[in-house]
CSV table of C-alpha atoms in Angstrom, one decimal:
chain,number,residue,atom,x,y,z
A,1,MET,CA,95.8,34.4,92.1
A,2,ARG,CA,97.2,31.8,94.7
A,3,GLU,CA,98.6,30.2,92.1
A,4,GLY,CA,101.4,32.8,91.4
A,5,ILE,CA,102.3,33.0,95.3
A,6,ALA,CA,105.2,29.7,95.3
A,7,PRO,CA,106.8,31.3,92.0
A,8,ALA,CA,107.0,34.9,93.6
A,9,ALA,CA,108.2,33.1,96.6
A,10,LEU,CA,111.2,31.2,94.7
A,11,MET,CA,111.7,34.3,92.8
A,12,ARG,CA,112.9,36.4,95.6
A,13,PRO,CA,116.4,35.8,95.5
A,14,ILE,CA,116.6,36.7,91.9
A,15,GLN,CA,114.7,40.1,92.7
A,16,GLY,CA,117.3,42.6,93.6
A,17,VAL,CA,117.7,45.1,96.7
A,18,GLU,CA,114.2,44.7,97.8
A,19,PRO,CA,115.3,41.1,98.9
A,20,ILE,CA,118.9,42.5,100.8
A,21,MET,CA,117.0,45.1,102.9
A,22,LEU,CA,114.1,42.6,104.1
A,23,LYS,CA,117.3,40.8,105.1
A,24,MET,CA,118.5,43.2,107.5
A,25,ILE,CA,115.6,44.7,108.1
A,26,ALA,CA,114.7,41.1,110.2
A,27,LEU,CA,118.7,40.5,111.4
A,28,ALA,CA,119.0,44.3,112.7
A,29,PRO,CA,116.2,43.9,115.3
A,30,ILE,CA,117.2,40.4,116.4
A,31,SER,CA,120.4,41.2,117.0
A,32,VAL,CA,119.7,44.3,118.9
A,33,LEU,CA,117.0,42.2,121.2
A,34,ASN,CA,120.2,39.8,121.6
A,35,TYR,CA,122.7,42.0,122.8
A,36,LEU,CA,120.3,43.6,125.2
A,37,GLN,CA,119.8,40.8,126.9
A,38,LEU,CA,123.8,40.6,127.1
A,39,PHE,CA,124.1,43.6,128.7
A,40,SER,CA,121.1,42.9,131.1
A,41,ARG,CA,123.1,39.5,132.2
A,42,ARG,CA,125.8,42.0,133.1
A,43,GLY,CA,124.4,44.2,135.2
A,44,ILE,CA,124.6,47.3,132.3
A,45,LEU,CA,120.7,48.8,131.4
A,46,ILE,CA,121.1,50.6,128.0
A,47,LYS,CA,118.1,53.0,128.0
A,48,ASP,CA,118.9,54.2,124.3
A,49,GLY,CA,120.4,52.7,121.6
A,50,ARG,CA,122.5,55.6,119.6
A,51,VAL,CA,125.2,55.2,122.6
A,52,LEU,CA,126.2,51.7,120.8
A,53,ASP,CA,127.1,53.3,117.9
A,54,ALA,CA,129.3,56.4,120.3
A,55,LEU,CA,130.9,54.0,122.3
A,56,ARG,CA,133.2,52.9,118.2
A,57,ASP,CA,134.2,56.2,118.0
A,58,LEU,CA,134.8,57.2,122.1
A,59,ASP,CA,138.2,58.4,122.9
A,60,SER,CA,137.3,60.6,126.4
A,61,VAL,CA,135.9,60.0,129.4
A,62,VAL,CA,135.2,62.1,132.2
A,63,PHE,CA,134.8,60.8,135.6
A,64,ASP,CA,132.8,63.0,138.3
A,65,LYS,CA,135.0,62.5,141.6
A,66,THR,CA,132.7,62.0,144.6
A,67,GLY,CA,130.1,59.4,144.4
A,68,THR,CA,131.7,57.9,141.0
A,69,LEU,CA,135.5,57.3,142.1
A,70,THR,CA,135.1,57.3,145.2
A,71,ALA,CA,132.8,55.2,147.4
A,72,GLU,CA,130.1,56.8,149.7
A,73,GLN,CA,132.0,55.0,152.4
A,74,PRO,CA,135.5,56.6,153.7
A,75,GLU,CA,138.5,54.8,155.3
A,76,VAL,CA,140.6,55.2,157.9
A,77,ALA,CA,143.9,56.6,156.8
A,78,ARG,CA,145.5,57.5,160.1
A,79,VAL,CA,144.9,57.4,163.9
A,80,HIS,CA,147.0,60.4,165.3
A,81,LEU,CA,147.5,59.6,169.0
A,82,LEU,CA,147.0,63.0,171.8
A,83,GLY,CA,148.0,60.8,174.9
A,84,ASP,CA,148.9,57.2,177.0
A,85,HIS,CA,146.9,55.4,175.0
A,86,ASP,CA,147.9,52.9,171.9
A,87,GLU,CA,146.6,53.0,168.1
A,88,ALA,CA,144.7,49.4,168.9
A,89,CYS,CA,143.2,51.4,172.3
A,90,VAL,CA,141.7,54.0,170.8
A,91,LEU,CA,140.7,52.5,167.5
A,92,GLY,CA,139.4,49.9,169.5
A,93,LEU,CA,136.5,52.1,172.2
A,94,ALA,CA,136.3,54.0,169.0
A,95,ALA,CA,134.7,50.8,167.3
A,96,SER,CA,133.0,50.2,170.6
A,97,ALA,CA,131.1,52.9,170.5
A,98,GLU,CA,129.9,52.8,166.9
A,99,HIS,CA,128.9,49.5,167.5
A,100,ARG,CA,125.8,49.8,166.6
A,101,GLN,CA,125.4,52.7,164.3
A,102,THR,CA,125.4,52.0,160.4
A,103,HIS,CA,126.1,55.2,158.8
A,104,PRO,CA,129.5,55.6,156.7
A,105,VAL,CA,132.0,57.0,158.6
A,106,ALA,CA,130.9,54.3,161.6
A,107,ARG,CA,131.3,51.6,159.4
A,108,ALA,CA,134.8,52.9,157.9
A,109,ILE,CA,136.0,52.9,161.8
A,110,GLN,CA,134.3,49.5,162.7
A,111,ASP,CA,136.0,47.8,159.2
A,112,LYS,CA,139.9,49.8,160.1
A,113,ALA,CA,139.4,48.1,163.4
A,114,ALA,CA,138.4,44.6,162.2
A,115,ALA,CA,140.6,44.5,159.7
A,116,LEU,CA,143.4,45.2,162.9
A,117,GLY,CA,141.6,41.7,164.5
A,118,LEU,CA,140.0,44.0,166.9
A,119,THR,CA,137.5,42.8,168.5
A,120,PRO,CA,134.6,45.9,170.0
A,121,GLU,CA,132.7,45.7,172.9
A,122,VAL,CA,128.9,46.1,173.6
A,123,PRO,CA,128.2,49.5,174.9
A,124,GLU,CA,126.5,49.9,178.4
A,125,ASP,CA,124.8,52.9,177.8
A,126,SER,CA,124.9,55.0,174.4
A,127,ARG,CA,123.6,58.8,173.5
A,128,TYR,CA,123.9,60.3,170.1
A,129,ALA,CA,123.6,63.8,169.6
A,130,VAL,CA,122.9,64.5,166.4
A,131,GLY,CA,125.5,67.2,164.4
A,132,PHE,CA,127.5,66.2,167.5
A,133,CYS,CA,128.5,62.4,167.9
A,134,ILE,CA,128.2,60.0,170.3
A,135,ARG,CA,129.1,59.0,174.1
A,136,VAL,CA,129.2,55.8,175.5
A,137,GLN,CA,129.7,53.5,178.5
A,138,VAL,CA,132.3,50.7,177.8
A,139,ALA,CA,134.3,48.9,180.3
A,140,GLY,CA,133.7,51.5,183.1
A,141,ARG,CA,135.1,54.0,180.7
A,142,THR,CA,133.0,56.9,179.1
A,143,VAL,CA,134.1,57.3,175.3
A,144,ARG,CA,133.2,60.1,173.2
A,145,ALA,CA,133.6,60.3,168.9
A,146,GLY,CA,132.9,63.0,167.3
A,147,SER,CA,133.9,66.4,166.1
A,148,ALA,CA,136.6,69.1,168.2
A,149,ARG,CA,133.0,70.9,169.1
A,150,PHE,CA,131.7,67.9,170.3
A,151,MET,CA,134.7,67.5,172.9
A,152,GLN,CA,134.6,71.1,173.3
A,153,ARG,CA,130.9,71.0,174.2
A,154,GLU,CA,131.8,67.8,176.8
A,155,GLY,CA,134.1,69.9,178.7
A,156,LEU,CA,137.3,67.1,177.3
A,157,GLY,CA,140.6,69.2,177.2
A,158,LEU,CA,143.6,68.2,175.3
A,159,PRO,CA,146.9,66.3,176.9
A,160,ALA,CA,149.7,68.9,178.1
A,161,GLY,CA,151.7,69.6,174.7
A,162,ALA,CA,148.9,68.6,172.5
A,163,ALA,CA,147.9,71.4,171.7
A,164,ALA,CA,150.0,72.6,168.7
A,165,ILE,CA,149.6,68.9,167.3
A,166,ALA,CA,146.0,69.0,167.2
A,167,GLU,CA,145.7,72.0,165.4
A,168,ALA,CA,148.9,70.7,162.4
A,169,ILE,CA,146.6,67.9,162.3
A,170,ALA,CA,143.4,69.4,161.5
A,171,GLU,CA,145.0,72.3,159.1
A,172,GLU,CA,146.6,69.5,157.3
A,173,ALA,CA,143.0,67.5,157.1
A,174,ARG,CA,141.8,71.1,156.2
A,175,ASP,CA,144.2,71.5,153.2
A,176,THR,CA,143.5,67.8,152.0
A,177,GLY,CA,139.5,67.9,152.6
A,178,HIS,CA,139.7,64.9,155.1
A,179,ALA,CA,137.4,64.6,157.8
A,180,LEU,CA,138.3,64.2,161.7
A,181,VAL,CA,137.4,62.1,164.7
A,182,TYR,CA,138.2,63.0,167.7
A,183,VAL,CA,138.4,60.0,170.4
A,184,GLY,CA,138.0,61.2,174.1
A,185,ILE,CA,138.5,58.6,177.0
A,186,ASP,CA,137.1,59.9,180.1
A,187,ASP,CA,138.0,63.3,181.0
A,188,ALA,CA,140.6,64.0,178.0
A,189,VAL,CA,141.1,63.8,174.0
A,190,ALA,CA,143.2,60.4,173.1
A,191,GLY,CA,143.5,60.4,169.7
A,192,ILE,CA,142.1,61.6,166.7
A,193,GLN,CA,141.2,59.6,163.8
A,194,GLU,CA,141.8,61.1,160.1
A,195,LEU,CA,139.3,59.5,157.3
A,196,ALA,CA,140.0,59.8,153.6
A,197,PRO,CA,138.0,59.2,150.8
A,198,SER,CA,137.7,55.3,149.8
A,199,ILE,CA,138.9,54.8,145.9
A,200,ARG,CA,136.3,52.4,144.8
A,201,PRO,CA,137.9,49.0,144.4
A,202,GLU,CA,137.5,48.7,140.8
A,203,ALA,CA,138.5,52.2,139.7
A,204,ARG,CA,142.2,51.4,139.5
A,205,ALA,CA,141.8,48.6,137.1
A,206,LEU,CA,138.7,50.5,135.2
A,207,VAL,CA,141.7,53.3,134.7
A,208,ALA,CA,144.7,51.6,133.6
A,209,TRP,CA,142.2,50.1,130.9
A,210,LEU,CA,141.3,52.7,129.5
A,211,HIS,CA,145.2,54.3,128.9
A,212,ALA,CA,145.4,51.2,127.4
A,213,ARG,CA,142.7,51.7,124.9
A,214,GLY,CA,144.5,55.1,124.0
A,215,ILE,CA,141.4,56.8,125.8
A,216,GLU,CA,141.8,60.3,127.3
A,217,ILE,CA,140.2,60.3,131.5
A,218,CYS,CA,139.4,63.7,132.9
A,219,ILE,CA,138.5,64.1,137.0
A,220,ILE,CA,135.8,67.1,137.7
A,221,SER,CA,134.8,68.2,141.2
A,222,GLY,CA,133.1,70.8,143.2
A,223,ASP,CA,135.5,69.6,145.8
A,224,GLY,CA,139.2,71.6,146.8
A,225,GLU,CA,142.3,71.1,144.7
A,226,ALA,CA,143.9,69.1,147.6
A,227,PRO,CA,141.6,66.8,147.3
A,228,THR,CA,140.7,66.0,143.9
A,229,ARG,CA,144.8,66.4,142.8
A,230,GLN,CA,145.3,63.2,145.3
A,231,VAL,CA,142.4,61.1,143.9
A,232,ALA,CA,144.2,62.0,140.4
A,233,ALA,CA,147.4,60.8,141.4
A,234,ARG,CA,146.4,57.5,143.1
A,235,LEU,CA,144.6,56.9,140.0
A,236,GLY,CA,147.0,57.9,137.5
A,237,VAL,CA,145.2,60.4,135.7
A,238,ASP,CA,146.9,63.4,135.3
A,239,GLN,CA,143.7,65.6,134.4
A,240,TYR,CA,141.6,67.5,136.9
A,241,PHE,CA,139.4,70.2,137.4
A,242,ALA,CA,138.8,71.0,140.7
A,243,GLY,CA,136.1,73.1,142.4
A,244,THR,CA,133.8,73.2,139.3
A,245,LEU,CA,130.7,74.4,139.5
A,246,PRO,CA,127.8,72.0,138.1
A,247,GLN,CA,127.5,74.8,135.2
A,248,ASP,CA,131.1,74.2,134.4
A,249,LYS,CA,130.9,70.3,134.3
A,250,ALA,CA,128.8,70.6,131.4
A,251,ALA,CA,131.0,73.6,129.8
A,252,HIS,CA,134.0,71.4,129.7
A,253,VAL,CA,132.2,69.0,128.0
A,254,ARG,CA,131.2,70.9,125.6
A,255,ARG,CA,134.6,72.5,125.0
A,256,LEU,CA,136.0,68.7,124.4
A,257,ARG,CA,133.3,68.5,121.7
A,258,GLU,CA,134.0,70.9,120.4
A,259,ALA,CA,137.2,69.9,119.9
A,260,GLY,CA,136.3,67.1,118.0
A,261,ARG,CA,136.3,64.8,121.0
A,262,CYS,CA,133.4,61.8,121.5
A,263,VAL,CA,133.0,62.7,125.3
A,264,CYS,CA,131.4,59.7,127.7
A,265,PHE,CA,130.2,61.3,130.9
A,266,VAL,CA,130.3,58.9,134.2
A,267,GLY,CA,128.9,60.8,137.2
A,268,ASP,CA,125.9,60.3,139.7
A,269,GLY,CA,125.0,63.6,141.6
A,270,ILE,CA,122.1,66.0,140.4
A,271,ASN,CA,124.8,68.3,140.1
A,272,ASP,CA,125.7,66.0,137.0
A,273,ALA,CA,122.9,66.2,135.1
A,274,VAL,CA,123.3,68.8,132.4
A,275,ALA,CA,126.9,67.2,132.0
A,276,LEU,CA,125.8,64.1,131.6
A,277,LYS,CA,123.2,65.8,128.6
A,278,SER,CA,126.1,67.5,127.2
A,279,ALA,CA,127.8,63.9,126.2
A,280,GLN,CA,127.5,61.8,124.1
A,281,VAL,CA,127.5,58.6,125.8
A,282,SER,CA,126.7,59.3,129.9
A,283,ILE,CA,126.4,56.3,132.4
A,284,SER,CA,125.2,56.8,135.9
A,285,LEU,CA,125.0,54.1,138.9
A,286,LYS,CA,122.1,52.4,139.9
A,287,GLY,CA,121.8,54.0,143.8
A,288,ALA,CA,122.9,57.7,142.0
A,289,SER,CA,120.5,61.1,142.3
A,290,THR,CA,117.0,60.6,140.4
A,291,ALA,CA,118.0,63.9,138.3
A,292,ALA,CA,121.6,61.5,137.3
A,293,THR,CA,119.8,57.8,136.6
A,294,ASP,CA,116.8,59.9,134.7
A,295,THR,CA,119.5,62.1,132.7
A,296,ALA,CA,121.6,59.3,131.5
A,297,GLN,CA,121.5,56.8,128.6
A,298,VAL,CA,123.3,53.4,130.1
A,299,ILE,CA,122.6,52.8,134.1
A,300,PHE,CA,125.0,50.1,136.3
A,301,MET,CA,122.4,48.4,137.7
A,302,GLY,CA,125.3,46.8,140.0
A,303,GLY,CA,126.0,50.2,141.4
A,304,SER,CA,129.7,50.0,140.3
A,305,LEU,CA,132.5,51.1,137.6
A,306,ALA,CA,132.6,47.3,136.7
A,307,PRO,CA,131.1,46.7,134.2
A,308,MET,CA,132.4,49.5,131.9
A,309,ARG,CA,134.9,47.6,130.6
A,310,PRO,CA,132.0,44.7,129.6
A,311,LEU,CA,129.9,47.5,127.8
A,312,PHE,CA,133.0,48.7,125.5
A,313,GLU,CA,133.7,44.9,125.0
A,314,LEU,CA,129.8,44.6,123.9
A,315,ALA,CA,129.5,47.7,122.3
A,316,HIS,CA,132.2,46.6,119.7
A,317,ASP,CA,131.0,43.2,119.4
A,318,PHE,CA,127.8,44.6,118.2
A,319,GLU,CA,129.4,46.6,115.5
A,320,ARG,CA,131.3,43.3,113.9
A,321,THR,CA,128.1,41.0,114.2
A,322,MET,CA,125.9,44.2,112.4
A,323,ARG,CA,128.5,44.1,109.8
A,324,ARG,CA,128.6,40.1,109.6
A,325,ASN,CA,124.8,40.7,108.7
A,326,LEU,CA,125.6,43.4,106.3
A,327,LEU,CA,128.0,41.0,104.5
A,328,VAL,CA,125.9,38.0,104.4
A,329,SER,CA,122.4,40.0,103.3
A,330,ILE,CA,124.9,41.6,100.5
A,331,ALA,CA,126.5,39.2,99.3
A,332,PRO,CA,124.1,36.4,98.7
A,333,GLY,CA,122.5,39.0,96.2
A,334,VAL,CA,125.1,39.9,94.4
A,335,ALA,CA,126.3,36.5,93.8
A,336,ASN,CA,123.2,35.1,93.1
A,337,ILE,CA,122.9,38.3,89.8
A,338,ALA,CA,126.3,37.9,88.9
A,339,GLY,CA,125.6,34.4,89.0
A,340,ILE,CA,122.4,34.1,86.5
A,341,TYR,CA,123.5,37.4,84.6
A,342,LEU,CA,127.2,35.7,83.9
A,343,LEU,CA,127.1,32.5,84.7
A,344,HIS,CA,123.2,31.1,84.0
A,345,ILE,CA,123.2,29.0,87.3
A,346,PRO,CA,120.0,27.5,87.7
A,347,LEU,CA,117.3,28.8,89.5
A,348,GLY,CA,117.9,25.9,92.6
A,349,VAL,CA,121.4,26.8,93.0
A,350,SER,CA,120.4,30.7,93.0
A,351,MET,CA,117.8,30.0,95.6
A,352,ALA,CA,120.2,27.9,97.9
A,353,VAL,CA,122.6,30.9,97.9
A,354,PHE,CA,120.2,33.4,99.2
A,355,TYR,CA,118.4,31.1,101.3
A,356,GLY,CA,122.0,29.8,102.4
A,357,GLY,CA,123.1,33.6,103.5
A,358,THR,CA,119.4,33.8,105.4
A,359,ALA,CA,120.5,30.6,107.6
A,360,ALA,CA,123.9,32.5,108.1
A,361,GLY,CA,122.4,35.7,109.2
A,362,LEU,CA,120.4,34.4,111.6
A,363,VAL,CA,122.9,32.3,113.1
A,364,ASN,CA,125.3,35.3,113.2
A,365,SER,CA,122.6,37.0,115.0
A,366,ILE,CA,122.5,34.8,117.7
A,367,LEU,CA,125.4,32.8,118.2
A,368,PRO,CA,126.9,35.7,120.8
A,369,LEU,CA,123.9,35.1,123.0
A,370,VAL,CA,124.9,31.3,122.9
A,371,ARG,CA,128.3,31.9,123.4
A,372,ARG,CA,128.3,34.4,126.2
A,373,GLN,CA,126.4,33.3,128.2
A,374,GLN,CA,127.3,34.5,131.9
A,375,PRO,CA,125.5,35.1,134.7
A,376,ALA,CA,124.1,38.3,136.1
A,377,PRO,CA,126.4,40.0,138.6
A,378,ALA,CA,125.0,40.6,142.5
A,379,VAL,CA,123.6,44.1,143.1
A,380,GLY,CA,125.7,46.0,145.0
A,381,ASP,CA,129.3,44.2,144.2
A,382,GLY,CA,132.3,46.4,144.0
A,383,GLY,CA,131.9,47.7,147.2
A,384,GLU,CA,128.7,49.8,147.5
A,385,ARG,CA,125.7,48.9,149.5
A,386,VAL,CA,122.1,50.1,148.1
A,387,ARG,CA,119.4,49.7,150.5
A,388,ALA,CA,115.9,50.9,149.2
A,389,GLY,CA,117.3,52.0,146.2
A,390,LYS,CA,119.2,55.1,147.4
A,391,ARG,CA,122.9,55.0,148.8
A,392,ILE,CA,123.4,56.5,152.4
A,393,GLY,CA,125.3,59.7,152.0
A,394,TYR,CA,127.3,60.9,155.3
A,395,ALA,CA,128.3,65.0,155.7
A,396,THR,CA,131.7,65.7,158.3
A,397,SER,CA,130.9,69.2,158.4
A,398,GLY,CA,133.4,70.3,160.5
A,399,ALA,CA,135.1,67.2,161.1
A,400,ALA,CA,130.7,66.2,162.8
A,401,PRO,CA,129.9,63.3,161.1
A,402,TYR,CA,125.9,63.1,160.5
A,403,PRO,CA,124.0,61.0,158.6
A,404,MET,CA,121.8,61.8,155.9
A,405,ARG,CA,120.4,60.6,151.8
A,406,ARG,CA,121.3,61.8,148.8
A,407,ARG,CA,118.7,62.9,147.1
């Protein structure tokens, strides 16, 4: 029995289809494991390997707006002055009032002050009213920062002739979906800070890159028409849907699929779970809601959209590697059969061709791992702040900021 083992092994190259299938069975898992490691080095967690095939045919990407294209922390777009104080005074005192606060609106005010070279003072006394905001003492002045309702509760009035201006600012903010933080100095409202959604720093370049690849982009949001239109215009996206309910998001994805499109949905909220499930490729971010990360097939572990480009590039490179694996598995077998039966090549030459193809397949499977050596990106890259595995959300109902956790 043992005497027949060696001849049987030597005869493998000329035994037909079976050796070819054994090669693919060996090479395919090696390639998959190597590429999964490459994805992980770039902060990409692949939960479903089928996305590697779906990405090849992808022609539509649907983004949720809030928390996906926009960062959780807004930015101070404008500072409206209502009294005799200048912008540096109003913004500096507001930053001093928010000096010890860590919620997104406070960080937005602090960042704006820092950008203008203003150094906030440490408040002498602070009182925080949940749902209204904060009152502090700074350099002998009483500074309040919060909603219009907070200013009324504190008994602060508007300077003479500023009522119409303040009403126009509030009306415009309602139309655009911006939040307002009123700043009171001593006994009067001195200014209004207008906070706009902050576009993720990597979003513009990503949208331009997807457009260059001929991929159709759409934005879906539950927010109103004006803020959704503004984000779409800033990113150069023509197609958007505002005021969309969760079930309507999934219905839109299904309509695209029924039209023959291959759809990728990118979202991070509880309301996005059904739409994520409906798409051929679903992507979420670390720190998103549990429903989104559990449903998505791909998770960007850095909390940023930046890995989307490496995701596409590595997926296409994986496809090319698998095609080469198939070629080096089939070509030696075909060459052996043709050579033995037509050219009567020696058995030794047949063995060399077959096992040379096997070696070439192993090299082809391992080469991407060697060629693409790159350190993993830092978690939280791309402007996101992640704490305890969850991002910190922020509500500004009636322009009155208060912190809340997204579940």
